[in-house]
C-alpha cells in the first residue's frame, strides 16, 4: 500500500457535520482533484488528511503508515507525515532567497541541489535563484512555493486552489509546468479546486463532492461524458433540461428519442443536454449549411423545424437559442453552442440533432 488512503472520514464544526463518511485513495504518481461547490467540505477534507485539523472520525494512512485514527484519537502532526502542502496564500519566507526557500525543509540540502537546479530551469526560474521573493511576480512566487513543497520529496502533496491568484494566461502556463514536474517526481497529489475545467485539465481522477458527501469518483471523461447525476452534469455550466417519461425503455423528447433501458416504465425523468451536445442545420437553404457532422432529418421527425430566437457569435463559437413549440423547458427555449461561426437568421427554421451519448437521463427528484 502506498499513496494516500482516507477511510470513512467525517468532520464536524460546532456539531454541524461538513464531511460525511468520505473515502479517498490517491495512488503514487496520481493527480486527484476534489471538485465541488463552495462550502461542500473539500478544504476541510484536505486539511484533516494533511493533519492541519485533528481527525474526528475515520482513518488516514500515508503509504503503509497510519497517521490518524478517529477511534484511538491518534493524530500525527503534519510535519511528521511526510507531506507537502501548498495553499492559496503560499507565504514564502521573505528573508530567504528563492533557493533557500526551496531547500528550507530539506534535511541534507546538498542531496537536492542538482534536483533544484533542474526544477528551477523547468519552471523558468534559473535566473531568480538568488533573489528575494518580493522581487518576483505572483506566478513566479507560486512556482517557488510549489518547488518548496516538493523539495523534501513528500509521499503526498496537498494543494488547495494553488492557481486561483493567477491571471488566465499565467494560470494555464503554470498548470502545465506544475503537471510536468509532478509527473516526474511521482508524488501522489490531492488538489482542491472549484473550477471544473481546471480539474478536467489536471486530474487523472476527479472526486466530486456535494454537501459533505462524495457524489462521483471517475476519470475526467467519466465525469464529463458519463455523469452519474444531474448535480454532476450541472457542474460544467448551463444545461438544457427536458422533462419526459420512460416508455418501453425509451424517453421521447422534442429533440429525439433516447434509450433509458435501466429505468422502469412510467418513470418521470429529466433529460439533460449540454449546449455543445446539440448540432444544428439550417432548413430551407439550398444547399443546407451544416454546423456539425449530423445530417438533417426529414421534416416529420423529431428535432426538425425549430425557430431561431437569437444567434450570436462568441468569437470561436456561436450561441444559438431555439424555441421548442409547446414544450418545456420554461419558455421552450434551448441553448446551443457550435464551434465557429453559424448564425442562422432570427425566425428562420433549423433542425437539431443530439447524439445519444450527449443526452444524460436521470429520475426526476
Ligand atoms: P470553498 O471552495 O469555499 O473553500 P469548501 O468546499 O472547501 O469551500 P470548506 O472550507 O471545507 O468547504 O467548508 C465546509 C463547511 O465548513 C462550510 O460551511 C464552512 O463554513 C465550514 N467551516 C470550515 N472551516 C470551519 C471552521 N474552522 N469553523 C467552523 N466552520 C467551518
Short mmCIF file of C-alpha atoms and ligand atoms in Angstrom, two decimals:
data_model
loop_
_atom_site.label_atom_id
_atom_site.label_comp_id
_atom_site.label_asym_id
_atom_site.label_seq_id
_atom_site.Cartn_x
_atom_site.Cartn_y
_atom_site.Cartn_z
CA UNK A 1 0.00 0.00 0.00
CA UNK A 2 1.34 3.44 -0.84
CA UNK A 3 -0.03 6.88 -1.63
CA UNK A 4 -2.87 8.37 0.42
CA UNK A 5 -5.75 6.38 1.91
CA UNK A 6 -8.54 8.22 3.68
CA UNK A 7 -11.26 5.92 5.04
CA UNK A 8 -14.76 6.96 6.10
CA UNK A 9 -13.70 10.43 7.22
CA UNK A 10 -16.33 12.56 8.93
CA UNK A 11 -15.77 16.01 10.36
CA UNK A 12 -18.00 18.46 12.22
CA UNK A 13 -17.66 22.07 13.27
CA UNK A 14 -19.88 23.02 16.23
CA UNK A 15 -21.90 19.79 15.84
CA UNK A 16 -22.51 20.61 12.16
CA UNK A 17 -21.16 17.72 10.07
CA UNK A 18 -19.44 19.17 6.99
CA UNK A 19 -17.68 15.99 5.75
CA UNK A 20 -19.78 12.84 5.90
CA UNK A 21 -18.06 9.46 5.70
CA UNK A 22 -15.81 10.20 2.71
CA UNK A 23 -13.14 7.76 1.50
CA UNK A 24 -10.35 8.80 -0.84
CA UNK A 25 -7.46 6.93 -2.41
CA UNK A 26 -4.63 8.62 -4.29
CA UNK A 27 -2.04 6.24 -5.76
CA UNK A 28 1.65 7.04 -6.14
CA UNK A 29 2.18 9.44 -9.05
CA UNK A 30 -1.56 10.01 -9.34
CA UNK A 31 -3.09 13.51 -9.54
CA UNK A 32 -6.56 13.58 -7.98
CA UNK A 33 -8.83 16.65 -7.78
CA UNK A 34 -11.51 17.26 -5.20
CA UNK A 35 -14.16 19.24 -7.09
CA UNK A 36 -17.36 20.77 -5.78
CA UNK A 37 -19.18 24.00 -5.00
CA UNK A 38 -18.09 26.40 -2.28
CA UNK A 39 -18.76 25.05 1.20
CA UNK A 40 -19.11 21.38 0.22
CA UNK A 41 -16.25 20.34 2.52
CA UNK A 42 -13.29 19.99 0.12
CA UNK A 43 -10.83 22.10 2.12
CA UNK A 44 -11.87 20.51 5.41
CA UNK A 45 -11.25 17.04 3.99
CA UNK A 46 -7.84 18.14 2.69
CA UNK A 47 -6.84 19.82 5.96
CA UNK A 48 -7.82 16.80 8.05
CA UNK A 49 -6.00 14.40 5.70
CA UNK A 50 -2.90 16.64 5.86
CA UNK A 51 -3.06 16.84 9.67
CA UNK A 52 -3.84 20.56 9.90
CA UNK A 53 -7.11 19.67 11.68
CA UNK A 54 -7.42 16.80 14.15
CA UNK A 55 -9.27 13.82 12.74
CA UNK A 56 -12.60 13.14 14.44
CA UNK A 57 -13.88 10.02 12.65
CA UNK A 58 -12.27 7.64 10.16
CA UNK A 59 -8.64 6.82 9.41
CA UNK A 60 -5.82 8.29 7.33
CA UNK A 61 -2.88 6.24 6.03
CA UNK A 62 0.10 7.63 4.15
CA UNK A 63 1.88 4.78 2.49
CA UNK A 64 1.74 1.90 4.99
CA UNK A 65 1.65 4.21 7.97
CA UNK A 66 -1.46 5.03 9.98
CA UNK A 67 -1.16 8.79 10.57
CA UNK A 68 -4.57 9.49 12.14
CA UNK A 69 -7.34 7.43 13.66
CA UNK A 70 -10.67 8.68 14.97
CA UNK A 71 -11.11 5.59 17.15
CA UNK A 72 -7.88 5.94 19.11
CA UNK A 73 -7.65 9.75 18.84
CA UNK A 74 -4.17 9.39 17.30
CA UNK A 75 -3.11 12.37 15.14
CA UNK A 76 0.42 12.60 13.79
CA UNK A 77 1.32 16.31 13.23
CA UNK A 78 1.70 17.36 9.56
CA UNK A 79 5.48 17.81 9.77
CA UNK A 80 5.81 14.13 10.79
CA UNK A 81 3.54 12.83 8.00
CA UNK A 82 5.99 13.34 5.15
CA UNK A 83 3.55 15.53 3.23
CA UNK A 84 3.95 18.68 1.14
CA UNK A 85 1.43 21.49 1.49
CA UNK A 86 0.61 24.39 -0.73
CA UNK A 87 -2.33 26.68 -0.23
CA UNK A 88 -3.75 29.74 -1.91
CA UNK A 89 -1.87 32.04 0.45
CA UNK A 90 1.51 30.33 0.00
CA UNK A 91 3.69 32.65 2.07
CA UNK A 92 7.32 32.43 1.02
CA UNK A 93 9.91 33.34 3.65
CA UNK A 94 10.74 36.99 2.79
CA UNK A 95 14.22 36.93 4.35
CA UNK A 96 15.33 33.84 2.35
CA UNK A 97 16.33 33.74 -1.31
CA UNK A 98 14.41 31.62 -3.82
CA UNK A 99 16.96 28.76 -3.50
CA UNK A 100 16.92 28.97 0.31
CA UNK A 101 13.12 28.94 0.32
CA UNK A 102 13.03 25.84 -1.87
CA UNK A 103 15.54 23.89 0.23
CA UNK A 104 14.11 25.10 3.56
CA UNK A 105 12.55 21.75 4.54
CA UNK A 106 15.27 19.55 3.07
CA UNK A 107 17.48 17.90 5.69
CA UNK A 108 20.58 17.20 3.59
CA UNK A 109 20.47 20.17 1.24
CA UNK A 110 23.39 19.05 -0.94
CA UNK A 111 21.40 15.95 -1.96
CA UNK A 112 18.65 18.06 -3.52
CA UNK A 113 20.92 20.69 -5.10
CA UNK A 114 21.01 19.17 -8.59
CA UNK A 115 17.26 18.38 -8.49
CA UNK A 116 16.63 22.03 -7.57
CA UNK A 117 18.74 23.36 -10.44
CA UNK A 118 16.86 21.20 -12.93
CA UNK A 119 13.47 22.09 -11.43
CA UNK A 120 14.31 25.82 -11.45
CA UNK A 121 15.17 25.52 -15.12
CA UNK A 122 11.93 23.66 -15.90
CA UNK A 123 9.97 26.38 -14.12
CA UNK A 124 11.88 29.20 -15.92
CA UNK A 125 13.31 30.35 -12.61
CA UNK A 126 17.05 29.76 -13.01
CA UNK A 127 17.80 33.48 -13.22
CA UNK A 128 15.99 34.11 -9.94
CA UNK A 129 17.66 31.51 -7.69
CA UNK A 130 19.42 34.13 -5.59
CA UNK A 131 16.84 36.90 -5.44
CA UNK A 132 14.33 37.54 -2.65
CA UNK A 133 10.66 36.66 -3.12
CA UNK A 134 9.30 40.24 -3.12
CA UNK A 135 11.03 40.86 -6.47
CA UNK A 136 9.09 38.02 -8.14
CA UNK A 137 5.75 38.12 -9.96
CA UNK A 138 2.76 36.25 -8.49
CA UNK A 139 3.21 33.37 -10.93
CA UNK A 140 6.91 33.07 -10.14
CA UNK A 141 6.21 33.07 -6.39
CA UNK A 142 3.61 30.37 -6.90
CA UNK A 143 6.12 28.19 -8.73
CA UNK A 144 8.73 28.71 -5.99
CA UNK A 145 6.14 27.70 -3.38
CA UNK A 146 5.40 24.54 -5.34
CA UNK A 147 9.11 23.65 -5.53
CA UNK A 148 9.42 24.30 -1.79
CA UNK A 149 6.55 21.89 -1.15
CA UNK A 150 8.04 19.06 -3.20
CA UNK A 151 11.79 19.53 -2.49
CA UNK A 152 11.69 17.36 0.67
CA UNK A 153 10.28 14.52 -1.51
CA UNK A 154 6.95 14.12 0.30
CA UNK A 155 4.88 10.95 -0.13
CA UNK A 156 1.76 13.04 -0.64
CA UNK A 157 1.28 16.60 -1.87
CA UNK A 158 -1.80 18.60 -0.84
CA UNK A 159 -2.74 21.61 -2.97
CA UNK A 160 -5.65 23.93 -2.16
CA UNK A 161 -6.67 26.18 -5.07
CA UNK A 162 -2.99 26.83 -5.86
CA UNK A 163 -3.63 28.70 -9.11
CA UNK A 164 -6.55 30.87 -8.12
CA UNK A 165 -4.45 34.00 -7.59
CA UNK A 166 -3.04 33.94 -11.13
CA UNK A 167 -4.41 35.60 -14.25
CA UNK A 168 -5.72 33.39 -17.05
CA UNK A 169 -2.53 33.27 -19.13
CA UNK A 170 -0.18 32.67 -16.21
CA UNK A 171 -2.57 30.07 -14.82
CA UNK A 172 -2.52 27.96 -17.98
CA UNK A 173 1.26 28.09 -18.20
CA UNK A 174 1.80 27.38 -14.50
CA UNK A 175 -0.61 24.42 -14.58
CA UNK A 176 1.31 22.94 -17.48
CA UNK A 177 4.70 23.31 -15.78
CA UNK A 178 3.30 22.02 -12.48
CA UNK A 179 1.87 18.91 -14.10
CA UNK A 180 5.11 18.13 -15.91
CA UNK A 181 7.12 18.47 -12.71
CA UNK A 182 4.73 16.42 -10.58
CA UNK A 183 4.58 13.62 -13.11
CA UNK A 184 8.38 13.41 -12.99
CA UNK A 185 8.53 13.33 -9.20
CA UNK A 186 5.86 10.61 -8.95
CA UNK A 187 4.30 12.16 -5.83
CA UNK A 188 0.64 11.35 -5.01
CA UNK A 189 -1.20 14.68 -5.27
CA UNK A 190 -4.59 15.70 -3.92
CA UNK A 191 -5.75 19.13 -5.12
CA UNK A 192 -8.84 21.10 -4.15
CA UNK A 193 -10.49 23.19 -6.84
CA UNK A 194 -13.93 24.56 -7.55
CA UNK A 195 -13.05 25.05 -11.22
CA UNK A 196 -14.29 22.09 -13.30
CA UNK A 197 -12.11 22.99 -16.27
CA UNK A 198 -9.03 23.04 -14.07
CA UNK A 199 -9.95 19.62 -12.69
CA UNK A 200 -10.57 18.26 -16.21
CA UNK A 201 -7.23 19.58 -17.40
CA UNK A 202 -5.06 18.44 -14.50
CA UNK A 203 -6.59 15.37 -12.91
CA UNK A 204 -6.09 11.69 -13.56
CA UNK A 205 -9.20 11.25 -11.43
CA UNK A 206 -11.84 13.68 -10.16
CA UNK A 207 -13.76 13.22 -6.92
CA UNK A 208 -16.95 15.29 -6.97
CA UNK A 209 -18.30 16.40 -3.59
CA UNK A 210 -21.60 17.95 -2.58
CA UNK A 211 -22.73 18.84 0.94
CA UNK A 212 -20.01 16.81 2.59
CA UNK A 213 -20.56 13.65 0.54
CA UNK A 214 -18.67 12.05 -2.34
CA UNK A 215 -21.01 12.07 -5.34
CA UNK A 216 -18.83 10.60 -8.10
CA UNK A 217 -15.28 9.27 -8.43
CA UNK A 218 -14.06 8.91 -12.00
CA UNK A 219 -11.70 9.97 -14.76
CA UNK A 220 -12.28 13.43 -16.28
CA UNK A 221 -14.01 11.67 -19.20
CA UNK A 222 -16.31 9.76 -16.81
CA UNK A 223 -17.27 12.96 -15.03
CA UNK A 224 -17.96 14.94 -18.20
CA UNK A 225 -19.36 12.30 -20.54
CA UNK A 226 -20.87 9.85 -18.04
CA UNK A 227 -22.06 11.98 -15.10
CA UNK A 228 -23.99 9.90 -12.55
CA UNK A 229 -26.42 12.65 -11.53
CA UNK A 230 -27.97 15.93 -12.57
CA UNK A 231 -25.70 17.59 -9.99
CA UNK A 232 -22.52 16.39 -11.71
CA UNK A 233 -23.90 17.24 -15.18
CA UNK A 234 -24.63 20.78 -13.94
CA UNK A 235 -21.05 21.37 -12.76
CA UNK A 236 -19.87 22.30 -16.23
CA UNK A 237 -22.29 25.18 -16.77
CA UNK A 238 -25.76 25.79 -18.18
CA UNK A 239 -27.60 22.63 -19.22
CA UNK A 240 -30.85 22.23 -21.21
CA UNK A 241 -33.47 20.25 -19.30
CA UNK A 242 -36.33 18.38 -20.93
CA UNK A 243 -38.94 16.51 -18.93
CA UNK A 244 -40.15 13.12 -20.08
CA UNK A 245 -41.45 9.73 -19.04
CA UNK A 246 -39.98 6.32 -19.73
CA UNK A 247 -42.00 4.15 -22.06
CA UNK A 248 -40.69 0.73 -23.10
CA UNK A 249 -37.13 1.68 -22.22
CA UNK A 250 -37.10 4.96 -24.13
CA UNK A 251 -37.85 8.62 -23.47
CA UNK A 252 -39.44 10.72 -26.18
CA UNK A 253 -38.46 14.39 -26.33
CA UNK A 254 -38.80 17.12 -28.96
CA UNK A 255 -35.08 16.65 -29.63
CA UNK A 256 -35.35 12.93 -30.28
CA UNK A 257 -35.94 9.54 -28.73
CA UNK A 258 -33.40 8.42 -26.13
CA UNK A 259 -32.83 4.99 -24.63
CA UNK A 260 -33.23 4.51 -20.89
CA UNK A 261 -33.26 0.73 -20.54
CA UNK A 262 -32.35 0.76 -16.85
CA UNK A 263 -35.44 2.75 -15.81
CA UNK A 264 -38.97 1.35 -15.26
CA UNK A 265 -41.93 2.19 -17.45
CA UNK A 266 -43.74 5.33 -16.35
CA UNK A 267 -40.74 6.77 -14.50
CA UNK A 268 -40.63 10.57 -14.73
CA UNK A 269 -37.20 11.68 -15.92
CA UNK A 270 -35.16 14.72 -16.80
CA UNK A 271 -33.13 14.62 -19.98
CA UNK A 272 -30.11 16.90 -19.60
CA UNK A 273 -28.31 18.06 -22.72
CA UNK A 274 -25.38 20.48 -22.70
CA UNK A 275 -25.41 23.37 -25.20
CA UNK A 276 -22.48 21.75 -27.04
CA UNK A 277 -24.30 18.41 -27.25
CA UNK A 278 -26.72 19.64 -29.91
CA UNK A 279 -25.93 20.01 -33.61
CA UNK A 280 -27.88 22.33 -35.83
CA UNK A 281 -28.50 22.64 -39.55
CA UNK A 282 -30.44 25.33 -41.37
CA UNK A 283 -33.60 24.22 -43.13
CA UNK A 284 -34.79 25.71 -46.36
CA UNK A 285 -31.41 26.81 -47.64
CA UNK A 286 -30.12 25.07 -50.75
CA UNK A 287 -27.76 23.52 -50.18
CA UNK A 288 -28.21 23.22 -46.42
CA UNK A 289 -25.35 24.51 -44.26
CA UNK A 290 -24.38 22.14 -41.53
CA UNK A 291 -22.99 23.08 -38.13
CA UNK A 292 -21.55 19.79 -37.02
CA UNK A 293 -21.48 16.50 -38.83
CA UNK A 294 -25.09 15.36 -38.39
CA UNK A 295 -27.30 15.21 -41.43
CA UNK A 296 -30.64 16.99 -41.28
CA UNK A 297 -33.52 14.66 -40.55
CA UNK A 298 -36.71 14.57 -42.60
CA UNK A 299 -39.15 17.29 -41.57
CA UNK A 300 -41.61 14.88 -39.96
CA UNK A 301 -39.03 13.56 -37.49
CA UNK A 302 -38.38 14.95 -34.01
CA UNK A 303 -35.62 17.56 -33.98
CA UNK A 304 -36.76 19.44 -37.07
CA UNK A 305 -38.32 22.80 -37.73
CA UNK A 306 -37.37 24.81 -34.68
CA UNK A 307 -37.47 28.55 -34.81
CA UNK A 308 -34.30 30.51 -34.15
CA UNK A 309 -34.84 33.06 -31.38
CA UNK A 310 -31.32 34.50 -31.49
CA UNK A 311 -27.89 33.68 -32.83
CA UNK A 312 -24.73 35.44 -31.70
CA UNK A 313 -21.05 34.99 -32.34
CA UNK A 314 -18.81 34.41 -29.32
CA UNK A 315 -15.70 34.50 -31.48
CA UNK A 316 -14.55 30.88 -31.55
CA UNK A 317 -18.13 29.59 -31.16
CA UNK A 318 -21.69 30.68 -31.84
CA UNK A 319 -24.54 30.69 -29.32
CA UNK A 320 -27.95 29.98 -30.76
CA UNK A 321 -31.26 29.96 -28.92
CA UNK A 322 -34.12 27.98 -30.48
CA UNK A 323 -37.71 27.59 -29.34
CA UNK A 324 -39.39 24.21 -28.94
CA UNK A 325 -43.03 24.95 -29.70
CA UNK A 326 -45.49 23.95 -26.95
CA UNK A 327 -42.79 22.28 -24.92
CA UNK A 328 -40.75 22.56 -21.80
CA UNK A 329 -38.26 23.75 -20.64
CA UNK A 330 -39.59 27.08 -19.35
CA UNK A 331 -40.38 29.24 -22.36
CA UNK A 332 -39.43 26.28 -24.57
CA UNK A 333 -36.01 27.83 -25.08
CA UNK A 334 -32.93 25.71 -25.78
CA UNK A 335 -29.35 26.99 -25.81
CA UNK A 336 -26.89 25.58 -28.32
CA UNK A 337 -23.20 26.24 -28.84
CA UNK A 338 -21.49 25.24 -32.05
CA UNK A 339 -17.84 25.78 -32.95
CA UNK A 340 -17.02 28.55 -35.41
CA UNK A 341 -19.49 30.92 -36.98
CA UNK A 342 -23.01 29.65 -37.52
CA UNK A 343 -25.54 32.46 -37.40
CA UNK A 344 -28.93 31.48 -38.82
CA UNK A 345 -31.41 34.38 -39.13
CA UNK A 346 -33.79 35.09 -36.26
CA UNK A 347 -37.12 33.49 -37.14
CA UNK A 348 -35.61 31.02 -39.60
CA UNK A 349 -36.03 27.28 -39.13
CA UNK A 350 -33.32 24.84 -38.10
CA UNK A 351 -33.18 21.16 -37.32
CA UNK A 352 -31.42 19.87 -34.25
CA UNK A 353 -29.81 16.51 -33.55
CA UNK A 354 -28.38 15.04 -30.39
CA UNK A 355 -26.03 12.08 -30.16
CA UNK A 356 -27.42 9.55 -27.68
CA UNK A 357 -24.27 9.90 -25.55
CA UNK A 358 -24.94 13.63 -25.11
CA UNK A 359 -28.35 13.10 -23.50
CA UNK A 360 -27.99 12.40 -19.77
CA UNK A 361 -31.13 10.88 -18.29
CA UNK A 362 -31.92 10.90 -14.56
CA UNK A 363 -35.00 10.21 -12.46
CA UNK A 364 -36.88 13.38 -11.62
CA UNK A 365 -36.30 14.06 -7.91
P1 LIG B 1 -14.52 26.68 -0.59
O1 LIG B 1 -14.34 26.20 -2.01
O2 LIG B 1 -15.38 27.90 -0.49
O3 LIG B 1 -13.23 26.79 0.16
P2 LIG B 1 -15.01 24.08 0.58
O4 LIG B 1 -15.75 23.12 -0.25
O5 LIG B 1 -13.52 23.95 0.64
O6 LIG B 1 -15.39 25.55 0.16
P3 LIG B 1 -14.91 24.01 3.45
O7 LIG B 1 -13.97 25.17 3.53
O8 LIG B 1 -14.37 22.67 3.75
O9 LIG B 1 -15.62 23.97 2.03
O10 LIG B 1 -16.13 24.32 4.41
C1 LIG B 1 -17.18 23.40 4.60
C2 LIG B 1 -18.12 23.98 5.63
O11 LIG B 1 -17.47 24.03 6.91
C3 LIG B 1 -18.58 25.39 5.33
O12 LIG B 1 -19.92 25.51 5.70
C4 LIG B 1 -17.70 26.25 6.23
O13 LIG B 1 -18.37 27.42 6.60
C5 LIG B 1 -17.49 25.34 7.43
N1 LIG B 1 -16.20 25.57 8.08
C6 LIG B 1 -14.98 25.45 7.51
N2 LIG B 1 -14.00 25.70 8.40
C7 LIG B 1 -14.61 26.00 9.57
C8 LIG B 1 -14.14 26.35 10.88
N3 LIG B 1 -12.84 26.42 11.16
N4 LIG B 1 -15.07 26.58 11.83
C9 LIG B 1 -16.39 26.48 11.57
N5 LIG B 1 -16.91 26.15 10.35
C10 LIG B 1 -16.03 25.92 9.38
#
